[in-house]
XYZ file of C-alpha atoms in Angstrom:
637
model
C 155.331 86.693 115.509
C 159.295 86.261 116.141
C 162.084 84.700 114.472
C 164.022 81.985 116.240
C 167.141 84.054 115.298
C 165.377 86.775 117.676
C 164.866 84.882 120.792
C 167.800 86.362 122.924
C 166.086 89.768 122.752
C 162.852 88.234 124.129
C 162.111 89.288 127.758
C 163.126 86.589 130.873
C 159.829 85.977 132.446
C 160.054 84.946 135.985
C 156.309 85.295 137.670
C 156.320 85.729 141.408
C 154.787 82.293 142.284
C 156.270 79.092 143.727
C 154.864 77.194 140.932
C 153.606 78.892 137.782
C 152.107 77.764 134.666
C 151.654 78.879 130.925
C 148.723 81.135 131.824
C 151.316 83.276 133.685
C 153.506 83.553 130.830
C 153.258 85.988 127.797
C 153.982 83.316 124.817
C 155.487 84.563 121.451
C 154.632 82.710 118.354
C 157.809 81.666 116.255
C 157.937 82.209 112.589
C 159.506 79.522 110.159
C 162.093 76.990 110.830
C 161.431 73.519 112.518
C 159.339 74.985 115.261
C 157.078 77.463 112.970
C 153.562 78.227 114.498
C 154.965 76.892 118.077
C 154.659 79.278 121.259
C 158.045 80.435 122.919
C 159.280 82.005 125.914
C 162.275 82.379 127.945
C 162.475 81.651 131.707
C 165.287 80.846 134.377
C 166.649 77.502 133.877
C 166.526 77.402 137.801
C 162.410 77.727 137.754
C 161.962 74.983 134.865
C 160.648 72.473 137.737
C 158.657 75.110 139.120
C 157.092 75.482 135.426
C 156.632 71.636 135.035
C 154.621 71.346 138.354
C 152.379 74.368 137.386
C 151.555 72.725 134.304
C 150.768 69.407 136.011
C 147.986 71.367 138.118
C 145.976 72.407 135.203
C 142.356 72.564 136.807
C 140.553 71.303 133.664
C 143.314 68.820 132.320
C 145.165 67.728 135.524
C 148.348 65.915 134.146
C 151.753 64.845 134.904
C 154.300 65.427 132.609
C 157.125 62.862 131.779
C 160.500 63.390 130.336
C 160.177 61.858 126.655
C 163.508 62.107 125.778
C 166.758 64.198 127.221
C 169.986 64.892 125.524
C 172.873 67.077 127.127
C 176.245 68.718 125.446
C 179.554 69.481 127.322
C 180.587 73.240 127.324
C 183.092 73.954 124.337
C 181.577 71.112 122.081
C 180.246 73.784 119.825
C 182.445 76.117 117.786
C 179.325 78.078 116.559
C 176.101 77.200 118.360
C 172.848 78.117 116.699
C 170.995 80.882 118.532
C 168.702 77.932 120.185
C 171.626 75.881 120.731
C 171.342 73.654 123.853
C 173.545 72.324 126.767
C 170.479 70.563 127.823
C 167.526 69.509 125.721
C 164.214 67.605 127.234
C 161.114 66.707 125.937
C 158.175 66.860 128.338
C 155.114 64.903 127.220
C 151.413 64.541 128.984
C 151.526 61.236 130.604
C 148.041 60.619 129.019
C 149.798 60.147 125.606
C 150.954 60.174 122.801
C 149.691 56.243 122.479
C 145.976 55.807 122.682
C 144.834 52.556 124.055
C 140.927 53.599 124.722
C 140.099 51.445 121.871
C 142.213 48.491 122.706
C 141.282 48.253 126.048
C 137.499 48.045 124.783
C 138.419 45.124 122.827
C 140.770 43.083 125.276
C 140.124 39.255 124.718
C 138.850 39.899 121.111
C 142.181 40.809 119.581
C 144.930 40.928 122.263
C 147.681 41.655 119.671
C 146.123 44.787 118.463
C 148.235 47.677 118.549
C 147.332 51.374 119.343
C 146.199 53.639 116.344
C 148.936 55.747 117.019
C 152.444 56.337 118.838
C 155.459 53.933 119.389
C 153.338 50.777 120.746
C 153.387 49.240 124.276
C 154.528 51.294 127.370
C 154.716 48.574 130.338
C 152.961 50.051 133.460
C 151.210 53.075 131.737
C 149.078 51.238 128.995
C 145.761 51.898 131.431
C 146.206 55.704 131.185
C 147.264 56.101 127.291
C 144.788 57.971 125.869
C 146.255 59.851 122.933
C 147.148 63.261 124.259
C 149.223 65.193 121.905
C 150.285 68.009 124.717
C 154.035 68.521 125.001
C 156.727 70.929 125.385
C 160.474 71.081 124.828
C 162.847 73.050 127.180
C 166.389 73.913 126.011
C 168.977 74.996 128.416
C 170.499 77.622 126.135
C 174.268 76.812 124.958
C 175.122 80.929 124.885
C 173.004 81.693 128.204
C 173.275 78.795 130.471
C 171.186 80.425 133.092
C 168.421 80.746 130.680
C 165.879 78.217 129.277
C 164.187 78.335 126.408
C 160.534 76.961 126.501
C 158.851 75.613 123.183
C 155.194 74.553 123.374
C 154.631 72.448 120.719
C 150.970 71.721 121.638
C 149.484 73.659 124.361
C 146.341 71.827 124.614
C 145.254 68.400 125.947
C 143.685 66.885 122.968
C 143.900 63.724 120.655
C 144.856 63.707 116.902
C 141.171 64.524 116.303
C 141.345 67.661 118.284
C 138.843 66.686 121.081
C 139.906 66.872 124.474
C 140.974 63.164 125.642
C 141.154 63.563 129.484
C 140.093 65.921 132.452
C 136.714 67.583 132.749
C 136.090 68.685 129.359
C 136.218 64.766 128.346
C 132.665 63.247 128.827
C 134.141 59.956 128.563
C 136.439 60.638 131.559
C 133.617 61.771 133.866
C 133.541 59.783 136.839
C 136.751 57.898 136.220
C 140.615 58.421 137.301
C 141.017 59.895 133.838
C 139.223 63.179 134.969
C 142.386 63.673 137.263
C 146.068 63.619 137.466
C 147.361 60.117 136.063
C 149.655 59.382 139.291
C 149.184 60.398 143.231
C 150.796 63.628 143.907
C 154.377 63.861 145.484
C 152.666 65.241 148.705
C 150.370 62.064 149.131
C 153.718 59.856 148.298
C 155.424 61.868 150.646
C 152.400 61.089 153.271
C 152.361 57.607 152.637
C 156.284 57.133 152.896
C 156.682 58.819 156.134
C 153.942 57.027 157.755
C 155.263 53.977 156.613
C 158.636 54.948 158.035
C 157.399 55.833 161.383
C 155.769 52.364 161.771
C 152.184 52.975 160.552
C 150.546 49.820 159.227
C 149.515 49.471 155.481
C 145.871 48.685 156.931
C 146.014 51.746 158.873
C 147.165 53.843 156.167
C 144.339 52.700 153.845
C 141.746 53.188 156.358
C 142.698 56.451 157.321
C 142.921 57.804 153.499
C 139.340 56.206 153.140
C 138.035 58.182 155.930
C 139.705 61.589 154.788
C 137.832 60.888 151.318
C 134.559 60.308 152.805
C 134.803 63.413 155.123
C 134.923 65.729 152.112
C 132.227 63.896 150.198
C 133.995 61.465 148.056
C 136.816 61.587 145.102
C 137.718 65.095 144.048
C 141.218 64.520 142.643
C 143.661 61.482 141.804
C 144.718 61.195 145.095
C 141.388 59.998 146.218
C 141.725 57.018 144.437
C 144.777 55.608 146.314
C 144.649 52.031 146.504
C 145.855 49.379 148.756
C 148.282 48.311 146.083
C 149.671 51.774 145.803
C 150.680 51.679 149.381
C 151.960 48.140 149.120
C 154.339 48.896 146.343
C 155.774 52.128 148.279
C 156.213 49.600 151.541
C 157.995 47.136 149.112
C 160.213 50.051 147.957
C 161.282 50.822 151.272
C 162.344 47.335 152.407
C 164.197 46.890 149.141
C 165.945 50.303 149.151
C 169.596 50.184 150.825
C 171.859 53.166 151.923
C 175.162 51.376 150.168
C 174.913 51.920 146.512
C 178.789 50.899 146.229
C 181.161 49.535 148.249
C 183.356 52.617 148.587
C 181.591 55.262 150.540
C 182.689 58.152 148.373
C 181.421 56.521 145.353
C 178.215 55.527 146.996
C 177.621 59.062 148.231
C 178.190 60.499 144.324
C 175.751 57.985 143.315
C 173.232 59.250 145.913
C 173.996 62.633 144.977
C 173.111 62.124 141.377
C 169.801 60.261 142.223
C 168.884 63.077 144.404
C 169.649 65.992 142.448
C 166.374 67.951 143.450
C 167.323 67.892 147.141
C 170.873 68.975 146.795
C 171.908 72.545 147.013
C 175.606 72.241 147.058
C 178.141 69.474 146.752
C 181.594 69.613 146.758
C 183.827 66.267 146.624
C 186.582 66.134 149.211
C 190.338 66.514 147.337
C 193.682 67.959 148.459
C 192.663 71.197 148.074
C 188.830 71.410 148.838
C 187.024 69.856 151.800
C 184.060 67.537 151.419
C 180.554 69.803 151.738
C 177.233 68.157 150.855
C 174.272 70.602 151.532
C 170.681 68.945 151.428
C 167.024 70.256 151.253
C 163.942 68.293 150.233
C 160.920 70.161 148.988
C 159.464 69.660 152.275
C 161.956 71.364 153.799
C 162.239 74.155 151.722
C 158.337 74.569 152.264
C 158.950 74.900 155.968
C 161.848 77.365 155.745
C 159.405 79.478 153.730
C 156.891 79.185 155.850
C 158.482 79.354 159.104
C 161.900 81.387 158.584
C 160.127 84.385 157.022
C 160.074 86.886 159.491
C 161.056 84.224 162.041
C 164.200 82.585 163.447
C 166.877 79.975 161.887
C 168.931 78.296 164.144
C 172.383 76.524 163.621
C 172.875 73.232 165.132
C 176.317 72.180 164.390
C 177.776 69.989 167.019
C 176.562 66.624 166.339
C 178.614 63.630 165.216
C 182.006 65.198 165.994
C 183.100 61.906 168.095
C 181.299 59.327 166.014
C 180.820 60.216 162.624
C 183.085 60.463 159.535
C 182.171 64.127 158.839
C 180.315 67.013 160.961
C 176.449 67.257 160.153
C 175.103 70.966 160.651
C 171.526 71.025 160.824
C 169.579 74.471 159.912
C 166.344 74.651 162.200
C 163.079 76.697 162.151
C 160.693 77.126 164.567
C 157.043 76.435 164.233
C 154.062 78.247 166.160
C 154.476 75.907 169.091
C 158.242 76.483 169.185
C 159.302 73.032 167.798
C 162.264 72.888 166.028
C 162.072 71.427 162.339
C 165.287 70.597 160.425
C 165.078 72.500 157.252
C 168.501 72.004 155.910
C 171.478 69.610 156.404
C 174.988 70.190 155.821
C 177.591 67.168 155.828
C 181.319 68.909 155.975
C 184.504 67.374 156.548
C 185.901 71.170 158.053
C 184.557 73.321 160.467
C 181.092 74.805 160.043
C 182.372 78.547 160.419
C 185.235 77.697 158.064
C 183.520 77.380 154.506
C 179.922 78.664 155.487
C 180.232 81.189 152.517
C 180.896 78.452 150.146
C 177.159 76.673 150.931
C 175.211 79.408 152.297
C 174.911 81.455 149.259
C 173.597 78.985 147.322
C 170.805 78.059 149.887
C 169.746 81.606 150.071
C 169.760 81.912 145.923
C 167.628 78.614 146.227
C 165.024 79.874 148.875
C 164.651 83.519 147.066
C 164.269 81.802 143.967
C 161.031 80.465 145.493
C 160.197 83.624 147.405
C 162.202 87.018 146.892
C 160.876 88.717 149.804
C 162.169 85.842 152.312
C 163.986 87.233 155.326
C 164.564 85.795 158.572
C 164.338 87.975 161.750
C 167.240 86.700 163.478
C 170.041 83.827 162.925
C 170.952 81.815 165.992
C 174.462 80.223 166.202
C 175.933 77.709 168.394
C 179.551 77.872 166.951
C 181.601 81.364 167.518
C 183.379 80.585 164.693
C 180.924 81.254 162.227
C 181.408 84.507 160.496
C 178.874 87.039 161.696
C 179.453 89.349 158.404
C 178.141 85.903 156.687
C 174.427 86.205 157.987
C 174.758 90.068 158.605
C 174.358 90.149 162.152
C 175.974 93.280 163.443
C 175.505 95.049 167.046
C 177.448 97.034 169.306
C 180.233 96.325 171.726
C 180.312 96.187 175.412
C 183.200 96.889 177.571
C 183.860 94.854 180.759
C 186.855 92.594 182.394
C 189.338 91.318 180.030
C 188.837 88.033 178.826
C 191.895 86.418 180.478
C 190.863 87.909 183.842
C 187.342 86.454 183.375
C 188.885 82.857 182.639
C 190.875 82.992 185.591
C 188.473 84.073 187.917
C 186.247 81.446 186.891
C 188.345 78.537 186.966
C 189.538 79.919 190.864
C 185.901 79.285 191.504
C 185.972 75.580 190.536
C 189.520 74.809 191.195
C 188.404 71.846 193.252
C 186.112 70.402 190.895
C 189.221 68.538 188.871
C 186.970 66.732 186.430
C 184.974 69.678 185.418
C 188.240 71.816 184.840
C 189.832 69.075 182.689
C 186.917 69.124 180.610
C 186.528 73.077 180.516
C 189.900 73.491 179.277
C 189.669 70.618 176.607
C 186.342 71.505 175.301
C 185.739 75.435 175.903
C 189.220 77.109 176.511
C 190.346 76.958 172.785
C 187.120 78.629 171.672
C 186.394 80.671 175.140
C 187.612 84.310 173.694
C 185.383 83.722 170.608
C 182.478 82.678 172.688
C 183.012 85.927 175.202
C 183.441 88.114 172.205
C 180.215 87.037 170.465
C 178.175 87.331 174.020
C 179.582 90.901 174.221
C 178.506 91.896 170.854
C 175.438 89.703 170.026
C 172.316 89.000 171.957
C 172.076 85.600 173.799
C 168.823 83.763 172.890
C 166.036 82.935 175.394
C 164.989 79.648 176.471
C 162.304 78.680 174.124
C 164.567 78.377 171.218
C 167.079 76.968 173.356
C 164.825 74.310 174.579
C 163.763 73.440 171.001
C 167.183 72.929 169.669
C 167.987 70.845 172.442
C 164.991 68.511 171.732
C 166.178 68.169 168.163
C 169.634 67.416 169.410
C 168.143 64.514 171.751
C 165.965 62.951 168.677
C 168.537 63.324 166.065
C 170.723 61.140 168.485
C 168.115 58.551 169.062
C 167.190 58.228 165.524
C 170.645 58.267 163.996
C 173.892 57.971 166.461
C 172.230 55.436 168.955
C 171.070 52.983 166.363
C 174.122 53.452 164.292
C 176.012 50.035 163.581
C 179.724 50.379 164.765
C 180.704 49.450 161.269
C 178.648 52.539 159.727
C 180.294 55.348 161.575
C 182.659 56.026 158.846
C 180.012 55.869 156.082
C 178.271 59.020 154.600
C 175.976 57.257 152.695
C 174.271 55.671 155.661
C 173.886 59.234 157.267
C 172.190 60.494 154.194
C 169.634 57.568 154.278
C 168.717 57.920 157.801
C 168.212 61.487 157.547
C 166.099 61.616 154.425
C 164.137 58.634 155.545
C 163.814 58.176 159.232
C 164.519 61.592 160.492
C 162.750 63.623 157.887
C 159.535 61.360 158.064
C 159.609 61.944 162.096
C 159.070 65.498 161.402
C 156.823 65.441 158.526
C 154.723 63.186 160.948
C 154.905 65.480 163.677
C 153.274 68.247 161.540
C 150.884 66.114 160.173
C 149.586 64.765 163.603
C 149.687 68.765 164.710
C 147.309 69.423 161.973
C 145.057 66.869 161.875
C 145.110 65.413 165.395
C 145.559 61.540 164.090
C 147.778 58.702 165.181
C 148.888 60.515 168.534
C 149.182 57.583 169.886
C 152.226 56.488 167.912
C 153.973 59.650 168.602
C 157.467 59.247 169.958
C 158.727 60.258 173.275
C 161.181 62.837 171.889
C 158.637 64.678 170.096
C 157.284 65.575 173.262
C 160.450 66.489 175.189
C 160.286 70.200 174.284
C 160.573 71.920 177.364
C 159.102 75.000 176.290
C 155.766 73.273 175.615
C 155.772 71.155 179.010
C 156.366 74.595 180.587
C 153.163 75.874 179.312
C 151.319 73.236 180.932
C 152.319 74.376 184.660
C 149.894 76.557 186.046
C 150.971 79.895 187.578
C 149.750 78.730 190.930
C 152.498 76.017 191.222
C 155.112 78.800 190.865
C 156.422 79.890 194.303
C 158.105 83.259 194.192
C 159.304 85.577 197.014
C 159.289 89.215 196.571
C 161.734 89.805 198.976
C 164.248 87.022 198.025
C 164.491 87.242 194.174
C 167.302 84.812 193.854
C 165.553 81.489 194.287
C 161.995 80.609 193.069
C 160.137 77.295 193.668
C 157.996 74.913 191.276
C 155.567 72.507 192.613
C 156.311 69.020 190.532
C 153.423 67.917 188.320
C 153.948 64.257 188.750
C 154.513 64.586 192.651
C 152.365 67.374 194.359
C 154.759 66.626 197.436
C 158.141 67.489 195.426
C 159.192 71.190 194.938
C 161.998 72.039 192.637
C 164.355 75.103 193.563
C 165.370 77.389 190.729
C 168.175 80.017 190.847
C 168.855 83.005 189.059
C 164.869 83.024 188.212
C 164.061 84.773 184.738
C 167.619 85.018 183.638
C 168.743 83.268 180.645
C 171.374 81.243 182.951
C 168.876 79.989 185.153
C 169.284 76.478 186.927
C 166.936 73.826 188.665
C 167.852 70.965 191.303
C 165.476 68.692 188.789
C 167.603 65.661 187.334
C 167.024 66.801 183.715
C 168.788 70.438 184.602
C 171.405 68.953 186.611
C 172.408 66.805 183.364
C 172.811 70.203 181.534
C 169.683 70.376 179.818
C 166.998 73.200 179.685
C 164.220 72.366 182.095
C 160.707 73.221 182.048
C 160.925 74.695 185.431
C 163.581 77.264 184.606
C 161.491 78.112 181.315
C 158.191 78.252 183.236
C 159.620 80.515 186.164
C 161.444 82.853 183.345
C 157.774 83.455 181.893
C 156.186 83.905 185.002
C 158.565 86.430 186.101
C 158.579 88.377 183.161
C 154.934 88.795 183.129
C 155.010 90.183 186.481
C 157.834 92.395 185.763
C 159.970 90.948 188.720
C 162.835 89.557 186.287
C 166.188 91.208 186.053
C 166.996 92.480 182.558
C 167.979 89.901 180.036
C 171.559 89.637 179.133
C 170.696 90.242 175.349
C 168.820 93.375 176.277
C 171.630 94.721 178.226
C 173.769 94.070 175.154
C 171.295 95.666 172.720
C 170.679 98.750 174.926
C 174.356 99.214 175.287
C 174.862 99.285 171.650
C 172.342 101.770 171.231
C 173.970 104.177 173.811
C 177.434 103.661 172.158
C 175.989 104.374 169.085
C 174.162 107.682 170.186
C 177.560 108.818 171.711
C 178.685 108.864 168.067
C 175.700 110.133 165.960
C 175.474 109.135 162.353
C 175.455 111.756 159.560
C 172.583 110.051 157.826
C 169.259 111.926 159.003
C 167.407 108.872 158.545
C 169.515 106.908 160.734
C 169.605 109.596 163.200
C 165.832 109.674 163.314
C 165.638 105.847 163.524
C 168.092 106.216 166.411
C 166.444 109.070 168.365
C 162.810 106.984 168.242
C 164.774 103.953 169.775
C 166.686 106.249 172.407
C 163.101 107.331 173.492
C 161.864 103.980 174.001
C 164.789 103.058 175.769
C 164.599 105.801 178.299
C 161.114 104.968 179.028
C 162.125 101.262 179.571
C 164.863 102.151 181.909
C 162.904 104.703 183.971
C 160.102 101.508 184.285
C 163.041 99.388 185.532
C 164.102 101.846 187.952
C 160.665 102.332 189.294
C 160.685 98.483 190.098
C 163.908 98.937 191.517
C 162.916 101.652 194.007
C 160.025 99.633 194.695
C 162.359 96.667 196.103
C 161.414 94.394 193.132
C 164.605 94.349 191.251
C 168.156 94.647 192.430
C 169.614 98.530 192.377
C 170.517 99.747 188.837
C 173.412 100.856 187.774
C 173.657 105.015 188.047
C 176.057 105.014 185.214
C 173.453 103.517 183.059
C 170.449 105.324 183.957
C 172.220 108.893 183.776
C 172.047 108.168 179.850
């Protein structure tokens, strides 16, 4: 046994699971004092919620743990804190206790004034679930070590005052009733119902769908299966009564929102004379998607929305599912440029993600703002020589000198950042059409759900944007994934969820792509809606291809360009992608200055061997007339 004075010498336990329970922890009995005989352990304070969730998932006694009491202290308020002194103190108690209403419920009508045999008396709204459970634990955020939490398990077993199991599968009286399961529906089911309501599914349809799911898996097996019409109606009323405006002053309203949604906020900085406003949001579901699709995948910045209408700019981080659909996994609202203060919020975000999965690593970060610091996201590639930036811009503007409206737009929107863009294109790979099409689809949907419906008097309110993002937009993407996994409710899918050009391109058969091997500058695609119409694609297979369909001519990434690019690459008749050229040139430049580290040298030689074979294959295609002649200076390497 350990004395409370020795707790700081205990090891900090951080089980490698998204959620963990008491079974994953080595507990130590504490000797003497107020906590004598209790089990104690030290865990990171950031993982307290993961522990609470894990304890709620006990297979034998599923239970929600409610906060029974909470106290806080300010730093500096204690001169000589005890070793177990706290900044925050929270008591968690099983929702099936401590009061016991089992006998009271059986005598309803005989003695309605009867009090429970133990506990504090009536708890409005929870009387039906009180079964005298004494399971509870305390969490202290240590005063001297604020990053650590002392967990004191006062009673680890779900038993009543007689020591008998009082709910769950071990309680014979609970068999066949809701008391076998958790006292409330899960957060996952609550998210499902709320999302369905937000996207317009009727109450009756939600209840019917749920009953059918329960029947498919053979009857109730958990608390969620007991979802009632009244549960759904209560959530529907909550949505109707919820407003975005918590205060007439927008800044105060945002503060209230942040306070009420702390678990969704990973970074918050108020607007002041020296600091910009920054608010980083990530819900539990978004975090799950980032862990699921971002690991060994791509994360894209979408940082251009709201520059003309909203009070502050909105940046979205997107992950891509197996169907190349973009999913918003993080939102950042800021009063400054995304590239200026990215360090302030990206580090807390990464800490949050790796707190759940230390192995999390994306394969690539896609940026749409050249001012974003490449060093922050650790993307470093070689350099590429060529024409100077000034010469390139002058040549470009001479070509379009007669297009006065375009030149005006170019000078206003692009010229201030063009040098940064050219530098990024020279030094970093350019992404393919698939992610671009997905990002574009997200952009259009975001505009339809937020900007196009935004009342004029709400443009300068951040609280309205927060409300729309975390309700309407969030629900749409949750519902998309639910439809993809279950195949249900496809008739209510909105039009923007179908506009991913990559997915539409997959539906075009190869026979509808017309390619002339003697003229690879142009390709044609037969229209899928009108077989008599044929679209023309210039620069087929290249990142910057363009089509004469109305969607492409409006500056969008169309399905015809993507289909032709896939078709050309599958038949090895596409010119080398710009991203591949930059990558290869970077390798060649590196090999001209061989590193001293033997491991790096071995890696470089392996890449060089593969690169030489790729170049030889391309040269063979060129000699056969299927590609434009390659530069000899490139092949000589």
